[in-house]
PDB file of C-alpha atoms in Angstrom:
ATOM      1  CA  UNK A   1      15.422  19.922  -1.101  1.00 44.00           C
ATOM      2  CA  UNK A   2      14.500  19.114   2.023  1.00 59.00           C
ATOM      3  CA  UNK A   3      15.793  16.703   4.151  1.00 82.00           C
ATOM      4  CA  UNK A   4      14.233  13.568   3.721  1.00 91.00           C
ATOM      5  CA  UNK A   5      15.816  10.453   5.582  1.00 95.00           C
ATOM      6  CA  UNK A   6      16.120   6.696   4.167  1.00 96.00           C
ATOM      7  CA  UNK A   7      16.861   4.190   6.618  1.00 97.00           C
ATOM      8  CA  UNK A   8      18.595   0.584   4.675  1.00 97.00           C
ATOM      9  CA  UNK A   9      18.692  -2.302   6.967  1.00 97.00           C
ATOM     10  CA  UNK A  10      20.872  -5.130   5.706  1.00 96.00           C
ATOM     11  CA  UNK A  11      22.971  -7.665   6.880  1.00 93.00           C
ATOM     12  CA  UNK A  12      25.316  -8.017   3.464  1.00 93.00           C
ATOM     13  CA  UNK A  13      27.654  -4.776   3.517  1.00 92.00           C
ATOM     14  CA  UNK A  14      27.564  -5.059  -0.181  1.00 92.00           C
ATOM     15  CA  UNK A  15      24.494  -5.002  -1.051  1.00 93.00           C
ATOM     16  CA  UNK A  16      23.535  -2.336   1.954  1.00 94.00           C
ATOM     17  CA  UNK A  17      26.816  -0.526   0.514  1.00 93.00           C
ATOM     18  CA  UNK A  18      24.994  -0.280  -3.489  1.00 93.00           C
ATOM     19  CA  UNK A  19      21.490   0.309  -1.443  1.00 94.00           C
ATOM     20  CA  UNK A  20      22.927   3.920   0.378  1.00 95.00           C
ATOM     21  CA  UNK A  21      24.896   4.462  -2.842  1.00 93.00           C
ATOM     22  CA  UNK A  22      21.682   4.384  -4.693  1.00 92.00           C
ATOM     23  CA  UNK A  23      19.538   6.508  -2.161  1.00 94.00           C
ATOM     24  CA  UNK A  24      22.467   8.995  -1.440  1.00 92.00           C
ATOM     25  CA  UNK A  25      22.270   9.568  -5.459  1.00 90.00           C
ATOM     26  CA  UNK A  26      18.282  10.280  -5.408  1.00 89.00           C
ATOM     27  CA  UNK A  27      19.289  13.154  -2.393  1.00 90.00           C
ATOM     28  CA  UNK A  28      18.406  11.238   0.855  1.00 94.00           C
ATOM     29  CA  UNK A  29      20.585  10.865   4.038  1.00 94.00           C
ATOM     30  CA  UNK A  30      21.060   7.223   4.365  1.00 96.00           C
ATOM     31  CA  UNK A  31      21.623   5.709   7.472  1.00 96.00           C
ATOM     32  CA  UNK A  32      22.155   2.050   7.841  1.00 96.00           C
ATOM     33  CA  UNK A  33      21.664  -0.851  10.452  1.00 96.00           C
ATOM     34  CA  UNK A  34      23.098  -4.818  10.366  1.00 94.00           C
ATOM     35  CA  UNK A  35      19.687  -6.965  11.598  1.00 94.00           C
ATOM     36  CA  UNK A  36      16.472  -5.764  13.066  1.00 94.00           C
ATOM     37  CA  UNK A  37      16.785  -4.703  16.588  1.00 94.00           C
ATOM     38  CA  UNK A  38      19.749  -1.810  15.263  1.00 95.00           C
ATOM     39  CA  UNK A  39      16.874  -1.376  13.119  1.00 96.00           C
ATOM     40  CA  UNK A  40      13.964  -0.571  15.173  1.00 95.00           C
ATOM     41  CA  UNK A  41      16.505   1.305  17.367  1.00 95.00           C
ATOM     42  CA  UNK A  42      17.249   3.474  15.085  1.00 95.00           C
ATOM     43  CA  UNK A  43      13.949   4.460  13.772  1.00 95.00           C
ATOM     44  CA  UNK A  44      12.717   4.948  16.957  1.00 94.00           C
ATOM     45  CA  UNK A  45      15.654   7.370  17.052  1.00 94.00           C
ATOM     46  CA  UNK A  46      15.156   9.330  14.063  1.00 94.00           C
ATOM     47  CA  UNK A  47      11.765   8.678  12.078  1.00 94.00           C
ATOM     48  CA  UNK A  48      12.876   7.385   8.317  1.00 95.00           C
ATOM     49  CA  UNK A  49      11.317   8.443   5.210  1.00 93.00           C
ATOM     50  CA  UNK A  50      11.726   5.274   4.126  1.00 95.00           C
ATOM     51  CA  UNK A  51      12.792   2.211   4.941  1.00 97.00           C
ATOM     52  CA  UNK A  52      14.566  -0.371   2.823  1.00 96.00           C
ATOM     53  CA  UNK A  53      14.712  -3.280   4.419  1.00 95.00           C
ATOM     54  CA  UNK A  54      15.655  -6.907   3.280  1.00 95.00           C
ATOM     55  CA  UNK A  55      13.283 -10.106   5.313  1.00 92.00           C
ATOM     56  CA  UNK A  56      17.074 -12.385   6.265  1.00 91.00           C
ATOM     57  CA  UNK A  57      18.405 -10.418   9.336  1.00 93.00           C
ATOM     58  CA  UNK A  58      20.138 -11.371  12.861  1.00 92.00           C
ATOM     59  CA  UNK A  59      17.612 -10.652  16.097  1.00 90.00           C
ATOM     60  CA  UNK A  60      14.791 -10.174  14.591  1.00 91.00           C
ATOM     61  CA  UNK A  61      13.330 -11.163  10.949  1.00 91.00           C
ATOM     62  CA  UNK A  62      12.905  -7.896   8.420  1.00 92.00           C
ATOM     63  CA  UNK A  63       7.947  -8.758   8.915  1.00 91.00           C
ATOM     64  CA  UNK A  64       8.411  -8.288  12.465  1.00 92.00           C
ATOM     65  CA  UNK A  65      10.890  -5.070  11.916  1.00 94.00           C
ATOM     66  CA  UNK A  66       8.374  -4.000   9.412  1.00 93.00           C
ATOM     67  CA  UNK A  67       4.917  -4.345  11.645  1.00 90.00           C
ATOM     68  CA  UNK A  68       7.350  -2.579  14.334  1.00 92.00           C
ATOM     69  CA  UNK A  69       8.066   0.109  12.482  1.00 94.00           C
ATOM     70  CA  UNK A  70       4.615   0.674  10.836  1.00 90.00           C
ATOM     71  CA  UNK A  71       2.948   0.474  14.536  1.00 88.00           C
ATOM     72  CA  UNK A  72       4.380   4.080  15.089  1.00 89.00           C
ATOM     73  CA  UNK A  73       5.467   5.809  11.245  1.00 90.00           C
ATOM     74  CA  UNK A  74       3.599   6.207   8.616  1.00 88.00           C
ATOM     75  CA  UNK A  75       7.148   6.042   6.370  1.00 92.00           C
ATOM     76  CA  UNK A  76       7.197   4.275   2.937  1.00 93.00           C
ATOM     77  CA  UNK A  77       9.033   1.020   3.121  1.00 94.00           C
ATOM     78  CA  UNK A  78      10.113  -0.524   0.124  1.00 94.00           C
ATOM     79  CA  UNK A  79      10.858  -5.000   1.151  1.00 93.00           C
ATOM     80  CA  UNK A  80      14.181  -5.320  -1.048  1.00 93.00           C
ATOM     81  CA  UNK A  81      14.734  -8.877  -0.486  1.00 90.00           C
ATOM     82  CA  UNK A  82      15.756 -12.416  -2.513  1.00 88.00           C
ATOM     83  CA  UNK A  83      12.793 -14.082  -0.901  1.00 84.00           C
ATOM     84  CA  UNK A  84      10.624 -14.891  -4.506  1.00 78.00           C
ATOM     85  CA  UNK A  85       8.084 -16.459  -2.373  1.00 80.00           C
ATOM     86  CA  UNK A  86       4.783 -15.150  -3.136  1.00 77.00           C
ATOM     87  CA  UNK A  87       3.574 -16.102   0.713  1.00 79.00           C
ATOM     88  CA  UNK A  88       6.554 -13.843   1.907  1.00 79.00           C
ATOM     89  CA  UNK A  89       5.864 -10.652  -0.272  1.00 80.00           C
ATOM     90  CA  UNK A  90       2.050 -11.497   1.144  1.00 80.00           C
ATOM     91  CA  UNK A  91       2.970 -11.383   3.984  1.00 83.00           C
ATOM     92  CA  UNK A  92       4.757  -8.322   4.051  1.00 83.00           C
ATOM     93  CA  UNK A  93       2.198  -6.098   1.903  1.00 82.00           C
ATOM     94  CA  UNK A  94       0.060  -7.575   5.457  1.00 80.00           C
ATOM     95  CA  UNK A  95       1.871  -5.985   7.784  1.00 83.00           C
ATOM     96  CA  UNK A  96       2.185  -2.393   5.433  1.00 86.00           C
ATOM     97  CA  UNK A  97       5.428  -2.997   3.387  1.00 89.00           C
ATOM     98  CA  UNK A  98       4.304  -0.893  -0.211  1.00 88.00           C
ATOM     99  CA  UNK A  99       6.917  -2.219  -2.372  1.00 88.00           C
ATOM    100  CA  UNK A 100       8.580  -5.399  -2.268  1.00 88.00           C
ATOM    101  CA  UNK A 101      11.732  -5.561  -5.022  1.00 88.00           C
ATOM    102  CA  UNK A 102      13.349  -8.925  -5.718  1.00 87.00           C
ATOM    103  CA  UNK A 103      17.779  -9.049  -5.124  1.00 88.00           C
ATOM    104  CA  UNK A 104      19.468  -9.384  -7.104  1.00 86.00           C
ATOM    105  CA  UNK A 105      18.207  -5.535  -7.668  1.00 85.00           C
ATOM    106  CA  UNK A 106      18.678  -2.683 -10.549  1.00 87.00           C
ATOM    107  CA  UNK A 107      18.941   0.629  -9.118  1.00 89.00           C
ATOM    108  CA  UNK A 108      17.598   2.805 -11.589  1.00 87.00           C
ATOM    109  CA  UNK A 109      14.520  -0.155 -11.094  1.00 86.00           C
ATOM    110  CA  UNK A 110      14.680   1.319  -7.460  1.00 90.00           C
ATOM    111  CA  UNK A 111      14.995   4.868  -7.350  1.00 89.00           C
ATOM    112  CA  UNK A 112      11.662   4.964 -10.270  1.00 87.00           C
ATOM    113  CA  UNK A 113       9.801   2.846  -7.348  1.00 86.00           C
ATOM    114  CA  UNK A 114      10.505   5.108  -4.439  1.00 89.00           C
ATOM    115  CA  UNK A 115       9.612   8.065  -7.122  1.00 87.00           C
ATOM    116  CA  UNK A 116       6.801   6.732  -7.674  1.00 83.00           C
ATOM    117  CA  UNK A 117       6.002   6.065  -3.884  1.00 84.00           C
ATOM    118  CA  UNK A 118       6.496   9.851  -3.071  1.00 84.00           C
ATOM    119  CA  UNK A 119       4.375  10.844  -5.289  1.00 77.00           C
ATOM    120  CA  UNK A 120       1.811   9.850  -3.901  1.00 68.00           C
ATOM    121  CA  UNK A 121       0.138  11.676  -1.005  1.00 59.00           C
ATOM    122  CA  UNK A 122       1.472  11.488   2.880  1.00 57.00           C
ATOM    123  CA  UNK A 123      -1.021  12.418   5.991  1.00 51.00           C
ATOM    124  CA  UNK A 124       0.423  13.815   8.327  1.00 44.00           C
ATOM    125  CA  UNK A 125       1.594  11.049  11.608  1.00 42.00           C
ATOM    126  CA  UNK A 126       1.388  11.999  14.621  1.00 40.00           C
ATOM    127  CA  UNK A 127       3.664  10.496  17.081  1.00 41.00           C
ATOM    128  CA  UNK A 128       3.312  10.554  21.318  1.00 46.00           C
ATOM    129  CA  UNK A 129       2.418  15.022  19.679  1.00 45.00           C
ATOM    130  CA  UNK A 130       5.110  15.052  17.309  1.00 44.00           C
ATOM    131  CA  UNK A 131       4.855  15.457  13.663  1.00 41.00           C
ATOM    132  CA  UNK A 132       6.116  12.456  12.067  1.00 42.00           C
ATOM    133  CA  UNK A 133       8.018  13.567   9.029  1.00 40.00           C
ATOM    134  CA  UNK A 134       6.200  14.084   5.860  1.00 41.00           C
ATOM    135  CA  UNK A 135       6.863  13.676   1.704  1.00 40.00           C
ATOM    136  CA  UNK A 136       5.581  17.144  -0.455  1.00 36.00           C
ATOM    137  CA  UNK A 137       2.103  16.965  -0.957  1.00 36.00           C
ATOM    138  CA  UNK A 138       1.550  16.005  -4.516  1.00 32.00           C
ATOM    139  CA  UNK A 139      -2.269  16.035  -5.681  1.00 33.00           C
ATOM    140  CA  UNK A 140      -3.508  12.506  -5.508  1.00 37.00           C
ATOM    141  CA  UNK A 141      -3.187  10.642  -9.460  1.00 37.00           C
ATOM    142  CA  UNK A 142      -7.187   8.907  -7.896  1.00 40.00           C
ATOM    143  CA  UNK A 143      -8.197  12.123  -7.147  1.00 41.00           C
ATOM    144  CA  UNK A 144      -8.594  15.017  -9.373  1.00 43.00           C
ATOM    145  CA  UNK A 145      -8.620  18.154  -9.003  1.00 42.00           C
ATOM    146  CA  UNK A 146     -12.766  18.603  -9.643  1.00 46.00           C
ATOM    147  CA  UNK A 147     -13.779  15.497  -7.653  1.00 46.00           C
ATOM    148  CA  UNK A 148     -15.684  16.589  -4.485  1.00 51.00           C
ATOM    149  CA  UNK A 149     -13.654  15.945  -0.758  1.00 76.00           C
ATOM    150  CA  UNK A 150     -16.397  13.368   0.340  1.00 86.00           C
ATOM    151  CA  UNK A 151     -17.840  10.625  -1.427  1.00 87.00           C
ATOM    152  CA  UNK A 152     -20.467   8.685   0.240  1.00 89.00           C
ATOM    153  CA  UNK A 153     -20.992   5.204  -1.387  1.00 90.00           C
ATOM    154  CA  UNK A 154     -24.527   3.997   0.567  1.00 89.00           C
ATOM    155  CA  UNK A 155     -24.384   2.194   3.674  1.00 88.00           C
ATOM    156  CA  UNK A 156     -22.465   4.354   5.757  1.00 90.00           C
ATOM    157  CA  UNK A 157     -19.300   4.295   4.464  1.00 93.00           C
ATOM    158  CA  UNK A 158     -17.959   8.259   3.923  1.00 93.00           C
ATOM    159  CA  UNK A 159     -14.196   9.740   2.409  1.00 92.00           C
ATOM    160  CA  UNK A 160     -13.370  12.163   3.071  1.00 90.00           C
ATOM    161  CA  UNK A 161     -10.174  13.375   0.496  1.00 84.00           C
ATOM    162  CA  UNK A 162      -9.680  16.331   2.308  1.00 80.00           C
ATOM    163  CA  UNK A 163      -8.649  14.905   5.172  1.00 84.00           C
ATOM    164  CA  UNK A 164      -7.641  11.214   4.115  1.00 86.00           C
ATOM    165  CA  UNK A 165      -9.871   9.600   5.936  1.00 91.00           C
ATOM    166  CA  UNK A 166     -12.794   6.916   5.464  1.00 94.00           C
ATOM    167  CA  UNK A 167     -15.780   6.409   8.171  1.00 93.00           C
ATOM    168  CA  UNK A 168     -17.985   3.973   8.321  1.00 92.00           C
ATOM    169  CA  UNK A 169     -20.927   5.117  10.663  1.00 91.00           C
ATOM    170  CA  UNK A 170     -19.132   7.463  11.596  1.00 90.00           C
ATOM    171  CA  UNK A 171     -16.814   5.442  13.271  1.00 91.00           C
ATOM    172  CA  UNK A 172     -13.235   5.744  11.736  1.00 92.00           C
ATOM    173  CA  UNK A 173     -11.879   2.169   9.772  1.00 92.00           C
ATOM    174  CA  UNK A 174      -7.918   2.557  10.410  1.00 91.00           C
ATOM    175  CA  UNK A 175      -6.747   1.802   6.516  1.00 88.00           C
ATOM    176  CA  UNK A 176      -3.160   2.174   5.349  1.00 84.00           C
ATOM    177  CA  UNK A 177      -2.062   4.452   2.995  1.00 81.00           C
ATOM    178  CA  UNK A 178      -2.081   1.761  -0.387  1.00 84.00           C
ATOM    179  CA  UNK A 179      -5.723   0.577   1.684  1.00 88.00           C
ATOM    180  CA  UNK A 180      -6.695   4.190   1.623  1.00 90.00           C
ATOM    181  CA  UNK A 181      -5.430   4.801  -2.128  1.00 88.00           C
ATOM    182  CA  UNK A 182      -7.128   1.577  -3.149  1.00 91.00           C
ATOM    183  CA  UNK A 183     -10.187   2.734  -2.050  1.00 93.00           C
ATOM    184  CA  UNK A 184     -10.089   6.148  -2.849  1.00 91.00           C
ATOM    185  CA  UNK A 185     -10.102   5.462  -6.530  1.00 90.00           C
ATOM    186  CA  UNK A 186     -12.275   3.147  -6.655  1.00 93.00           C
ATOM    187  CA  UNK A 187     -14.558   5.345  -4.874  1.00 91.00           C
ATOM    188  CA  UNK A 188     -13.807   8.019  -7.533  1.00 89.00           C
ATOM    189  CA  UNK A 189     -15.366   5.975 -10.130  1.00 89.00           C
ATOM    190  CA  UNK A 190     -17.861   4.279  -8.218  1.00 88.00           C
ATOM    191  CA  UNK A 191     -19.832   2.155 -10.871  1.00 89.00           C
ATOM    192  CA  UNK A 192     -17.416   1.180 -13.494  1.00 90.00           C
ATOM    193  CA  UNK A 193     -14.670  -1.554 -13.695  1.00 92.00           C
ATOM    194  CA  UNK A 194     -11.050  -0.647 -12.993  1.00 91.00           C
ATOM    195  CA  UNK A 195      -8.721  -2.848 -14.057  1.00 90.00           C
ATOM    196  CA  UNK A 196      -6.105  -3.990 -12.185  1.00 87.00           C
ATOM    197  CA  UNK A 197      -3.813  -2.308 -14.737  1.00 83.00           C
ATOM    198  CA  UNK A 198      -4.751   0.925 -14.330  1.00 83.00           C
ATOM    199  CA  UNK A 199      -5.539   0.286 -10.999  1.00 86.00           C
ATOM    200  CA  UNK A 200      -1.556   0.139 -10.970  1.00 82.00           C
ATOM    201  CA  UNK A 201      -1.171   2.874 -12.575  1.00 77.00           C
ATOM    202  CA  UNK A 202      -2.399   4.704 -10.345  1.00 78.00           C
ATOM    203  CA  UNK A 203      -2.246   4.063  -7.484  1.00 78.00           C
ATOM    204  CA  UNK A 204       1.755   3.060  -7.685  1.00 70.00           C
ATOM    205  CA  UNK A 205       2.294   5.471  -9.811  1.00 57.00           C
ATOM    206  CA  UNK A 206       4.756   3.621 -12.117  1.00 51.00           C
ATOM    207  CA  UNK A 207       4.687   1.245 -14.701  1.00 45.00           C
ATOM    208  CA  UNK A 208       7.409  -0.692 -12.867  1.00 44.00           C
ATOM    209  CA  UNK A 209       5.297  -2.171 -10.541  1.00 50.00           C
ATOM    210  CA  UNK A 210       3.990  -4.833 -12.774  1.00 56.00           C
ATOM    211  CA  UNK A 211       2.474  -7.128 -10.396  1.00 64.00           C
ATOM    212  CA  UNK A 212      -1.294  -6.933 -10.917  1.00 72.00           C
ATOM    213  CA  UNK A 213      -2.321  -9.448  -7.690  1.00 78.00           C
ATOM    214  CA  UNK A 214      -0.654  -6.382  -5.401  1.00 78.00           C
ATOM    215  CA  UNK A 215      -4.247  -5.588  -6.144  1.00 86.00           C
ATOM    216  CA  UNK A 216      -5.513  -8.405  -4.843  1.00 88.00           C
ATOM    217  CA  UNK A 217      -4.221  -8.792  -1.890  1.00 87.00           C
ATOM    218  CA  UNK A 218      -4.813  -4.802  -0.948  1.00 88.00           C
ATOM    219  CA  UNK A 219      -8.724  -5.194  -2.298  1.00 92.00           C
ATOM    220  CA  UNK A 220      -8.939  -8.229   0.296  1.00 91.00           C
ATOM    221  CA  UNK A 221      -7.535  -6.362   3.310  1.00 90.00           C
ATOM    222  CA  UNK A 222      -9.830  -3.577   2.818  1.00 92.00           C
ATOM    223  CA  UNK A 223     -12.559  -5.618   2.175  1.00 92.00           C
ATOM    224  CA  UNK A 224     -11.942  -7.377   5.795  1.00 91.00           C
ATOM    225  CA  UNK A 225     -11.963  -3.651   7.829  1.00 92.00           C
ATOM    226  CA  UNK A 226     -14.595  -2.714   6.583  1.00 93.00           C
ATOM    227  CA  UNK A 227     -16.084  -6.410   7.304  1.00 91.00           C
ATOM    228  CA  UNK A 228     -16.005  -5.278  10.865  1.00 92.00           C
ATOM    229  CA  UNK A 229     -17.920  -1.469  11.047  1.00 92.00           C
ATOM    230  CA  UNK A 230     -20.454  -3.535   8.657  1.00 91.00           C
ATOM    231  CA  UNK A 231     -22.256  -6.530   6.158  1.00 89.00           C
ATOM    232  CA  UNK A 232     -22.359  -4.039   3.343  1.00 91.00           C
ATOM    233  CA  UNK A 233     -20.738  -5.307   0.050  1.00 90.00           C
ATOM    234  CA  UNK A 234     -19.183  -2.425  -1.720  1.00 94.00           C
ATOM    235  CA  UNK A 235     -16.298  -3.398  -3.662  1.00 94.00           C
ATOM    236  CA  UNK A 236     -17.279  -6.341  -6.381  1.00 94.00           C
ATOM    237  CA  UNK A 237     -15.211  -8.887  -8.229  1.00 93.00           C
ATOM    238  CA  UNK A 238     -14.990  -8.204 -11.946  1.00 92.00           C
ATOM    239  CA  UNK A 239     -12.761 -12.143 -12.234  1.00 89.00           C
ATOM    240  CA  UNK A 240     -10.183 -11.687 -14.692  1.00 86.00           C
ATOM    241  CA  UNK A 241     -10.459  -7.447 -15.255  1.00 90.00           C
ATOM    242  CA  UNK A 242     -10.662  -6.338 -12.291  1.00 92.00           C
ATOM    243  CA  UNK A 243     -13.073  -4.463  -9.079  1.00 94.00           C
ATOM    244  CA  UNK A 244     -16.691  -2.229  -9.257  1.00 94.00           C
ATOM    245  CA  UNK A 245     -17.713  -0.318  -6.676  1.00 93.00           C
ATOM    246  CA  UNK A 246     -21.232   0.133  -6.316  1.00 91.00           C
ATOM    247  CA  UNK A 247     -23.124   2.368  -3.590  1.00 86.00           C
ATOM    248  CA  UNK A 248     -24.254  -0.151  -1.423  1.00 76.00           C
ATOM    249  CA  UNK A 249     -28.395  -1.205  -1.909  1.00 62.00           C
ATOM    250  CA  UNK A 250     -27.875   0.380  -5.595  1.00 51.00           C
ATOM    251  CA  UNK A 251     -26.115  -2.795  -7.218  1.00 45.00           C
ATOM    252  CA  UNK A 252     -27.321  -3.299 -11.024  1.00 45.00           C
ATOM    253  CA  UNK A 253     -27.177  -5.991 -13.409  1.00 40.00           C
ATOM    254  CA  UNK A 254     -24.050  -4.119 -15.304  1.00 40.00           C
ATOM    255  CA  UNK A 255     -22.234  -5.563 -17.680  1.00 37.00           C
ATOM    256  CA  UNK A 256     -18.475  -5.170 -18.344  1.00 39.00           C
ATOM    257  CA  UNK A 257     -17.221  -4.548 -22.329  1.00 38.00           C
ATOM    258  CA  UNK A 258     -20.508  -4.780 -23.340  1.00 35.00           C
ATOM    259  CA  UNK A 259     -20.903  -8.778 -21.504  1.00 36.00           C
ATOM    260  CA  UNK A 260     -22.298 -10.407 -19.128  1.00 37.00           C
ATOM    261  CA  UNK A 261     -19.666 -11.034 -15.764  1.00 36.00           C
ATOM    262  CA  UNK A 262     -19.904 -12.788 -13.175  1.00 37.00           C
ATOM    263  CA  UNK A 263     -19.989 -10.574  -9.141  1.00 36.00           C
ATOM    264  CA  UNK A 264     -17.808 -12.701  -6.802  1.00 37.00           C
ATOM    265  CA  UNK A 265     -17.707 -12.651  -3.397  1.00 37.00           C
ATOM    266  CA  UNK A 266     -13.916 -11.571  -2.050  1.00 37.00           C
ATOM    267  CA  UNK A 267     -12.713 -12.333   2.037  1.00 41.00           C
ATOM    268  CA  UNK A 268      -9.536 -10.891   3.940  1.00 39.00           C
ATOM    269  CA  UNK A 269      -8.098 -14.779   4.122  1.00 41.00           C
ATOM    270  CA  UNK A 270      -9.088 -15.237   0.233  1.00 42.00           C
ATOM    271  CA  UNK A 271      -5.483 -13.994  -0.861  1.00 38.00           C
ATOM    272  CA  UNK A 272      -3.821 -16.826   1.322  1.00 39.00           C
ATOM    273  CA  UNK A 273      -5.661 -19.825  -0.064  1.00 39.00           C
ATOM    274  CA  UNK A 274      -3.905 -19.248  -3.393  1.00 39.00           C
ATOM    275  CA  UNK A 275      -6.786 -17.692  -6.302  1.00 36.00           C
ATOM    276  CA  UNK A 276      -6.444 -17.343  -9.552  1.00 36.00           C
ATOM    277  CA  UNK A 277      -7.851 -14.134 -10.736  1.00 31.00           C
TER     278      UNK A 277
END
């Protein structure tokens, strides 16, 4: 088994010990940090493949730690926190976290969630011309083997799945790993309504991720980034069901589930307004 490094960032010594034990049992080499500044320093000195991160930390809070680590690393970040407010979860995801686990956590569930993250492909990342360690490549569940490696979505949007690269009119769109997975999944199912449930299972690869609002958050962020490059609208909200992606300029009066549906615009800031889907 290759050497996979996990960084546990947790101020409570009992919870830190439980996290270390859980991750060591899963085969990780584990390093611990008790405060935010130390976590950023450890991540810079010994780049982790996985970070479990509390939000309430001395010297620097978990949101800022997540932001700083994400600036130089494509590692998986799982927030493990007792703060259950939706805004904490949304902000954590916005700054680059991959998942959110509430305390008290189940070691079995945490291991299952981590395993699900590592089943998703990762692209190699260079930091100061040095390759960042990556997990073993596993074909993405959202990209069947017989699908073309380049998907043209109209209005200049092109997805290159072999390179995990997205361009609009030749300009590269900077997406997080999950944002790319969401876009690729929708693009490989063009003109079909994709439910939140199926997207969670395909992209997170785990039935344990029950929070379907995660999909809404990442779709909103994705739309905001695409809109910086173009006014075109590719992704449509099917209220109460999920999303559908059309080639721009080819939207038709299609029906979802045999009946009419309402297509709603959804701006990147809408998740903060507490919309009920």
